[in-house]
XYZ file of C-alpha atoms in Angstrom:
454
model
C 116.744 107.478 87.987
C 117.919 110.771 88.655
C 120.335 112.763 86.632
C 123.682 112.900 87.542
C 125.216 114.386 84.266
C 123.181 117.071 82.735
C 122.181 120.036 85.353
C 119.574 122.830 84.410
C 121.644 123.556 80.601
C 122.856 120.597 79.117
C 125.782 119.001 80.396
C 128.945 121.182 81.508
C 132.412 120.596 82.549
C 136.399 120.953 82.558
C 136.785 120.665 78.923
C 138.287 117.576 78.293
C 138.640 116.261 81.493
C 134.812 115.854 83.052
C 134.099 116.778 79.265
C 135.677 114.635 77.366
C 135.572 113.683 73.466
C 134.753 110.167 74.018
C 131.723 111.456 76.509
C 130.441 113.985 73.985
C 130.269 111.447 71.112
C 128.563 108.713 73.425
C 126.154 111.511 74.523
C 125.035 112.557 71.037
C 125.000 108.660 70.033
C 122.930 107.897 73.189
C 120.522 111.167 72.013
C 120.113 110.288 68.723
C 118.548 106.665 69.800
C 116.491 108.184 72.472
C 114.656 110.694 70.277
C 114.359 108.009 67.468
C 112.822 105.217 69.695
C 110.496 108.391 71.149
C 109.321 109.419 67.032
C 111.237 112.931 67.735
C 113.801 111.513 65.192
C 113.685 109.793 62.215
C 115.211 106.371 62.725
C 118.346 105.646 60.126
C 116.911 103.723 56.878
C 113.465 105.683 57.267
C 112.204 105.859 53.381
C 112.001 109.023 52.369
C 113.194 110.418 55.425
C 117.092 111.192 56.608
C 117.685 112.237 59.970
C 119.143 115.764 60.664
C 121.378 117.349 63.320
C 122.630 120.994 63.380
C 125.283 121.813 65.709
C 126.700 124.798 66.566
C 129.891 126.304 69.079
C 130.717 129.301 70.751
C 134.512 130.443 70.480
C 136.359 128.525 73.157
C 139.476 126.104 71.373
C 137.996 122.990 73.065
C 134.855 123.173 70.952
C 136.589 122.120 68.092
C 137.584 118.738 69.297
C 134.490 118.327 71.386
C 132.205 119.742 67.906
C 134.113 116.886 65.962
C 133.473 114.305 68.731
C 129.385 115.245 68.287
C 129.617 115.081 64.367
C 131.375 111.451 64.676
C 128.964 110.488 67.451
C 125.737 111.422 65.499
C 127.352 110.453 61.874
C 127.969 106.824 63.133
C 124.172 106.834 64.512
C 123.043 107.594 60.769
C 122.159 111.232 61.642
C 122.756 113.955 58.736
C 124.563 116.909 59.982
C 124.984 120.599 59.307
C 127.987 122.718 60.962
C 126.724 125.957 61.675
C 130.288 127.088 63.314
C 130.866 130.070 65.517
C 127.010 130.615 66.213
C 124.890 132.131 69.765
C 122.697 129.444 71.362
C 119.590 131.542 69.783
C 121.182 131.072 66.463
C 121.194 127.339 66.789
C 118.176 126.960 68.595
C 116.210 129.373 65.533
C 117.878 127.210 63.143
C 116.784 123.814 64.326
C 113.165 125.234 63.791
C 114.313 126.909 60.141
C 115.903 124.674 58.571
C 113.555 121.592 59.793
C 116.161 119.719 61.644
C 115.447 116.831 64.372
C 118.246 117.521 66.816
C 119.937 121.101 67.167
C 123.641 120.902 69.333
C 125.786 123.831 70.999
C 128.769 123.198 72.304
C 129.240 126.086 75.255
C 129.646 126.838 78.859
C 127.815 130.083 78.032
C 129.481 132.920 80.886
C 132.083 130.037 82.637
C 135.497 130.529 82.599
C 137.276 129.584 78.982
C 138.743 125.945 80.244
C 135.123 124.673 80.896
C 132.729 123.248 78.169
C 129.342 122.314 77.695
C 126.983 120.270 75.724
C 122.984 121.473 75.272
C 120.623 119.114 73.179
C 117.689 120.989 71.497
C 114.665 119.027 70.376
C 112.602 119.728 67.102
C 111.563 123.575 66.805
C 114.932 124.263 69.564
C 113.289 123.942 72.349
C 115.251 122.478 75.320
C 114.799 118.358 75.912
C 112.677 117.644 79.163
C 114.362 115.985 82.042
C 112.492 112.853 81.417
C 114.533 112.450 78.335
C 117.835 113.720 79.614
C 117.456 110.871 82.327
C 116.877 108.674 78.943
C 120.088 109.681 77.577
C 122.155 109.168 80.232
C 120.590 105.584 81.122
C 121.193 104.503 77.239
C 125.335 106.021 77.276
C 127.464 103.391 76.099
C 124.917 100.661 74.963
C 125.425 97.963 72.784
C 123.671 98.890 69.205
C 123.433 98.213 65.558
C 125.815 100.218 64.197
C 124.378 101.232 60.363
C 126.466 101.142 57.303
C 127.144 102.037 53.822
C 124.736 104.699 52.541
C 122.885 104.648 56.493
C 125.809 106.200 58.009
C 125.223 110.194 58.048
C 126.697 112.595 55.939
C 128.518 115.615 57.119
C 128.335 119.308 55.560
C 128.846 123.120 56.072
C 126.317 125.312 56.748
C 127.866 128.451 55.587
C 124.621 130.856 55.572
C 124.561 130.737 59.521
C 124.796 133.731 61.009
C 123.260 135.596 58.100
C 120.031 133.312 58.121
C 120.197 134.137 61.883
C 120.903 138.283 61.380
C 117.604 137.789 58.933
C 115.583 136.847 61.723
C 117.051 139.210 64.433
C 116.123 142.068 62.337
C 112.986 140.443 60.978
C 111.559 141.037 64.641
C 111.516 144.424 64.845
C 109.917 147.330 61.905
C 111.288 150.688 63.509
C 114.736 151.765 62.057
C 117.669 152.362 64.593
C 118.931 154.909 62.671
C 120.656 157.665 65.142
C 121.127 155.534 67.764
C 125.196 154.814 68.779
C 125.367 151.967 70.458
C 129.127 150.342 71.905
C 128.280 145.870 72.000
C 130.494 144.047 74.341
C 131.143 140.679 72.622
C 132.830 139.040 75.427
C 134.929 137.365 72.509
C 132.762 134.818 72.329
C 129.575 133.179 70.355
C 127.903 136.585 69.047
C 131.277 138.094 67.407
C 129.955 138.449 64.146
C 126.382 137.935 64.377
C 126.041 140.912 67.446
C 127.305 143.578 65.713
C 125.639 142.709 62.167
C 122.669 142.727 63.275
C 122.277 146.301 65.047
C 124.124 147.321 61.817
C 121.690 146.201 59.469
C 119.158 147.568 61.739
C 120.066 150.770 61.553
C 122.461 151.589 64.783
C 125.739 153.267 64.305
C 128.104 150.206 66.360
C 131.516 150.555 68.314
C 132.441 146.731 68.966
C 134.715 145.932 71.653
C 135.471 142.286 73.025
C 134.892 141.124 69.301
C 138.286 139.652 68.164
C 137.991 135.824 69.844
C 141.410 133.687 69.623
C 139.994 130.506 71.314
C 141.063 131.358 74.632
C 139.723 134.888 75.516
C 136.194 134.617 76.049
C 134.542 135.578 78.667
C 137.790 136.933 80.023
C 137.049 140.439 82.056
C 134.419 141.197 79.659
C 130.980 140.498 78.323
C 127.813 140.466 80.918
C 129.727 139.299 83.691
C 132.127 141.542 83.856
C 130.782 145.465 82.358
C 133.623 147.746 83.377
C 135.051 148.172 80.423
C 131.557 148.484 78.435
C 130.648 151.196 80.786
C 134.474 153.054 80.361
C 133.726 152.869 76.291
C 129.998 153.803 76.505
C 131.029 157.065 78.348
C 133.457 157.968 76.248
C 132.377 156.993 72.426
C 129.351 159.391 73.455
C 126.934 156.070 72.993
C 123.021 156.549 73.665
C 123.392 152.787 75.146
C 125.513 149.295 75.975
C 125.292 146.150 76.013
C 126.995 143.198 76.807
C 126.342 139.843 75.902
C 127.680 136.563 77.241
C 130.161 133.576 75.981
C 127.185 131.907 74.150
C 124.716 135.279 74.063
C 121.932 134.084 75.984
C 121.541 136.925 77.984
C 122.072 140.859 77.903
C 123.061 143.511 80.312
C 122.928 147.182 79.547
C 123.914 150.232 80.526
C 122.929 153.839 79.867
C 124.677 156.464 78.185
C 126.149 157.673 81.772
C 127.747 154.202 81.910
C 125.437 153.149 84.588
C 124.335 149.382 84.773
C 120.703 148.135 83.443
C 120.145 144.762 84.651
C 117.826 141.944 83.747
C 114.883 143.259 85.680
C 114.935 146.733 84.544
C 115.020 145.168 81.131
C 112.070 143.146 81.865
C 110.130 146.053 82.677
C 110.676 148.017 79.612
C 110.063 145.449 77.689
C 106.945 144.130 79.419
C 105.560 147.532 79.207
C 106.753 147.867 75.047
C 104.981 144.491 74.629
C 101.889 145.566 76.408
C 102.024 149.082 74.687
C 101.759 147.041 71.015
C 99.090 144.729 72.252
C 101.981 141.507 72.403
C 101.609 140.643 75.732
C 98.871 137.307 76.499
C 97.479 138.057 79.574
C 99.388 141.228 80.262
C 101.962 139.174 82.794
C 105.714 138.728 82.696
C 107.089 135.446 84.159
C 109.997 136.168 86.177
C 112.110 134.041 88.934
C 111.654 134.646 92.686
C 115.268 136.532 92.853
C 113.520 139.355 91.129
C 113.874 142.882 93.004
C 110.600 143.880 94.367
C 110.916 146.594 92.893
C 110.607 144.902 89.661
C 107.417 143.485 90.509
C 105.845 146.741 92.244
C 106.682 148.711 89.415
C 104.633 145.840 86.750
C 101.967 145.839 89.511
C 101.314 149.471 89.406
C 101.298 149.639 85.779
C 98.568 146.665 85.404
C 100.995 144.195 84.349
C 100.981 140.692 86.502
C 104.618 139.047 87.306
C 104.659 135.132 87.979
C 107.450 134.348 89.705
C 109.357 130.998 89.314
C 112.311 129.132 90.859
C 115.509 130.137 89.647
C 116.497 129.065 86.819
C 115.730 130.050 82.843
C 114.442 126.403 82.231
C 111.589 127.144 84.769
C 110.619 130.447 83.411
C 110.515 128.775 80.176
C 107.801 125.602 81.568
C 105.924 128.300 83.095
C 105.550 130.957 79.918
C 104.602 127.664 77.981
C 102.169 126.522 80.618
C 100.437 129.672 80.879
C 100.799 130.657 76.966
C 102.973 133.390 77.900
C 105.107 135.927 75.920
C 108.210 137.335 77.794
C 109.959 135.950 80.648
C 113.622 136.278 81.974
C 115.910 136.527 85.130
C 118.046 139.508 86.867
C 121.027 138.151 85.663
C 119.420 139.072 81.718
C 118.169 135.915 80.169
C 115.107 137.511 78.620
C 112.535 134.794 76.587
C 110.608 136.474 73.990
C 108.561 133.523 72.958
C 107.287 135.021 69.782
C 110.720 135.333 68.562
C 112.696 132.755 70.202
C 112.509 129.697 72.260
C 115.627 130.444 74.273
C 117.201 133.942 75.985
C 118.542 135.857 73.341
C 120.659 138.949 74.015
C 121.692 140.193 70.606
C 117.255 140.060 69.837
C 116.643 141.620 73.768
C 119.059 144.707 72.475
C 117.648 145.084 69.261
C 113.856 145.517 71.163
C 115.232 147.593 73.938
C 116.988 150.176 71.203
C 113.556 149.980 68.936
C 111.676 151.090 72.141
C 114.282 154.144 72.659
C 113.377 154.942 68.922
C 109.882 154.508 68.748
C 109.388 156.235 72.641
C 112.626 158.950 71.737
C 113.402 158.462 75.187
C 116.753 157.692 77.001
C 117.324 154.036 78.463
C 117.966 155.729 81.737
C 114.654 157.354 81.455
C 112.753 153.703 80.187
C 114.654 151.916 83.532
C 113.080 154.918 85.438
C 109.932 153.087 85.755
C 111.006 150.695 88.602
C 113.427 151.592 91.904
C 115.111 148.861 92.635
C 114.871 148.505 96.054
C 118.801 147.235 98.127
C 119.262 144.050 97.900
C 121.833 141.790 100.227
C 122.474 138.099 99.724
C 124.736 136.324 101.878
C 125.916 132.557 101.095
C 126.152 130.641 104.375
C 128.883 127.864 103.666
C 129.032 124.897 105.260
C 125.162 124.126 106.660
C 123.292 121.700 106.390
C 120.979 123.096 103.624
C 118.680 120.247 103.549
C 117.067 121.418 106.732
C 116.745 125.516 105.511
C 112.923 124.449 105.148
C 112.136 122.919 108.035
C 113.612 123.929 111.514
C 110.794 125.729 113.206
C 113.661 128.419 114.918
C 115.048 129.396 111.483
C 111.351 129.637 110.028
C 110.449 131.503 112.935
C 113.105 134.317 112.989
C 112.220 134.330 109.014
C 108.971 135.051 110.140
C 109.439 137.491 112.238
C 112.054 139.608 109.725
C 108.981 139.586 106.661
C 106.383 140.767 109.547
C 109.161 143.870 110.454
C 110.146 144.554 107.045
C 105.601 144.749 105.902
C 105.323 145.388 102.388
C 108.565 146.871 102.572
C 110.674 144.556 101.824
C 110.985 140.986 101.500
C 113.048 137.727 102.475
C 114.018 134.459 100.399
C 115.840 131.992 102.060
C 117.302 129.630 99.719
C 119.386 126.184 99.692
C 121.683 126.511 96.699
C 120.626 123.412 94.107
C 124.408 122.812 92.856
C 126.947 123.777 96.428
C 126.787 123.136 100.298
C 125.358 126.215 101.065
C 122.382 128.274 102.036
C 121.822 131.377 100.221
C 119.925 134.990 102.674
C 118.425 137.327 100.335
C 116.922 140.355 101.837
C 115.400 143.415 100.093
C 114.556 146.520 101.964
C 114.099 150.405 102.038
C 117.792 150.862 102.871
C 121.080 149.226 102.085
C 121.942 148.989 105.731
C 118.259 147.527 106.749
C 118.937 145.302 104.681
C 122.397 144.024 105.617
C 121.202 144.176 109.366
C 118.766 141.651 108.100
C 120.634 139.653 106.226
C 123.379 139.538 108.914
C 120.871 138.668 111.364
C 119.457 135.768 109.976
C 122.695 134.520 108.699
C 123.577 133.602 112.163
C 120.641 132.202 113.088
C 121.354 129.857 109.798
C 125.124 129.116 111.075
C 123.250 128.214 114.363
C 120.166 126.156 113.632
C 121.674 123.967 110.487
C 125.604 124.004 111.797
C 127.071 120.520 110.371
């Protein structure tokens, strides 16, 4: 069986109509058998031994229906529970580990639009469930079962230390004070309100918060990573050495220099590979990255004795290949950094804190740390309406691929790429110039509308 409910993060939809609250309890009901008939959760009745749950939400107003839908479902399965309430994805994830829970929930569509809604399951230690036992969930939703009773059922509390257990940890990662440092946080009113700014605070940075007042309904709107305009505006004129801006659940980090000029997720990378490297915390000296990465990304690692292993696209393959290969940092462009010694998901309030404790402990600029890659111009065009299933295997297309990489030498490069969730086919070209590149890109566009037309 494939999946045909949870893509690459947990299960997402329109909130309460392809999410629903009768879906999200029989989801966390079907979970909670799955990882007890699998040993990853005690079974109800266990001597000794209670089940336990954490679940956590970002700020959107559907989570609260949808985060008592998940408490009924895994109550009624005789699973304990802890709220953990307004929390980042890290934060849950850290505090399934901490706090020796079996299951760890978050209830977020992480940068979508406010009306959508998701549902990630974490295993023991927070670590994302396999697909194997995603496919198990979904094949055991709305089973018959013995439903337990009286003192089996699970019991429901607050967890009200939360975000300070998770603050503790942030700043637990890092040993070189901020102090001096102004730095503006974009909150994108979601997951990280609280928890983003109290942690540069407490390690030392002098913090303007904007996109930090969340009413249910704001997040992710014109703010946060997706959207940096008005970061960059209020980094300019606060005078800030640095900005960031998180995302609805905080998974991932953009920044931007004190001229108000964007640092994306590859630039990060690199600073952060070479901190790691600098401190002797990087196995193997390689950085896992996805295959969208700029080349300049990986000719800048390259020259500086650092390996990049390049992945498919997505954060859940970066993470199978740093725990394949034992590795210690990973990410993608769009700024889902993985510092596995810290954290077993992205984390952009922790990939902040590490990129302000280089600026202290290096005393240079962030504009002057990005300065060790060029990124080299990058075009992607989305071909609609193709037949996508044939982008790898009609000889013409492959061909006039061919031909491009040959003309563009070391260059420059070419990915052609069939999108995994829309009809499409997606022409990324990097080159020495913005217009070599479009040419490119323009050029084997049309030879994609005209080999794989529908």
């Amino acid at each position: 069986m494939t999946k045909k409910l949870f893509g690459t993060d947990g299960v997402r939809g329109l909130a309460n109509r392809d999410l629903t609250a009768e879906l999200a309890l029989d989801l966390s009901v079907a979970a909670a058998h799955v990882l007890a008939d699998r040993g990853e959760l005690a079974a109800p009745g266990t001597p000794g031994r209670r089940p336990l749950a954490v679940v956590g939400r970002d700020t959107r107003a559907s989570g609260e229906f949808l985060e008592a839908a998940v408490v009924a479902g895994l109550a009624s399965a005789g699973v304990d529970v802890h709220l953990l309430g307004v929390l980042p994805t890290p934060g849950v994830a850290h505090l399934t580990g901490a706090l020796g829970a079996d299951l760890g929930v978050m209830l977020s569509a992480s940068h979508n639009p406010m009306p959508d809604n998701g549902i990630k399951f974490l295993a023991r230690g927070g670590v994302k469930l396999d697909d194997a036992i995603e496919v198990a969930i979904e094949e055991r939703l709305r089973e018959e079962w013995e439903r337990p009773t009286g003192a089996d059922v699970g019991r429901v509390t607050t967890y009200d230390a939360a975000v300070d257990d998770y603050v503790a940890h942030l700043v637990s990662t890092r040993s070189t004070p901020l102090a001096g440092l102004k730095v503006v946080l974009d909150c994108a009113e979601g997951a990280a309100w609280q928890a983003g700014p109290q942690a540069l605070r407490a390690a030392g940075a002098e913090v303007i918060a904007i996109h930090a007042e969340p009413d249910g309904l704001n997040i992710n709107d014109n703010c946060g990573s997706t959207h940096l305009e008005d970061l960059q505006r209020a980094v300019v004129e606060h005078g800030a050495d640095a900005g960031f801006g998180l995302d609805g659940d905080s998974d991932r980090c953009l920044a931007v220099d004190a001229d108000g000029t964007v640092v994306d997720g590859d630039q990060i990378l690199a600073v952060l590979g070479l901190s790691l490297r600098d401190a002797g915390k990087l196995p193997g000296d390689v950085v896992v990255a996805t295959v969208m990465s700029n080349l300049g990304f990986v000719q800048a690692l390259e020259a500086n004795g650092l390996t990049v292993r390049q992945t498919s696209v997505g954060d859940r393959y970066v993470l199978e290949e740093m725990k394949a290969g034992g590795f210690g940092l990973g990410g993608e462009q769009s700024g889902h950094v993985i510092m596995s010694e810290h954290a077993t998901t992205g984390d952009g309030i922790l990939t902040a804190l590490h990129l302000l404790e280089r600026m202290a402990v290096t005393g240079s600029s962030l504009a002057d740390l990005a300065a060790v890659m060029t990124r080299l111009p990058q075009v992607l065009v989305n071909v609609a309406g193709v037949d996508k299933a044939r982008a790898g295997t009609d000889e013409e297309l492959l061909a006039a691929v061919a031909r491009a990489e040959d003309d563009l030498g070391d260059s420059g490069r070419v990915l052609l790429r069939p999108s995994g969730t829309e009809p499409l086919v997606r022409v990324m070209v990097e080159a020495p110039t913005e217009e070599q590149a479009g040419a490119v890109a323009d050029s084997l566009a049309a030879v994609v509308r005209e080999r794989l037309a529908l």
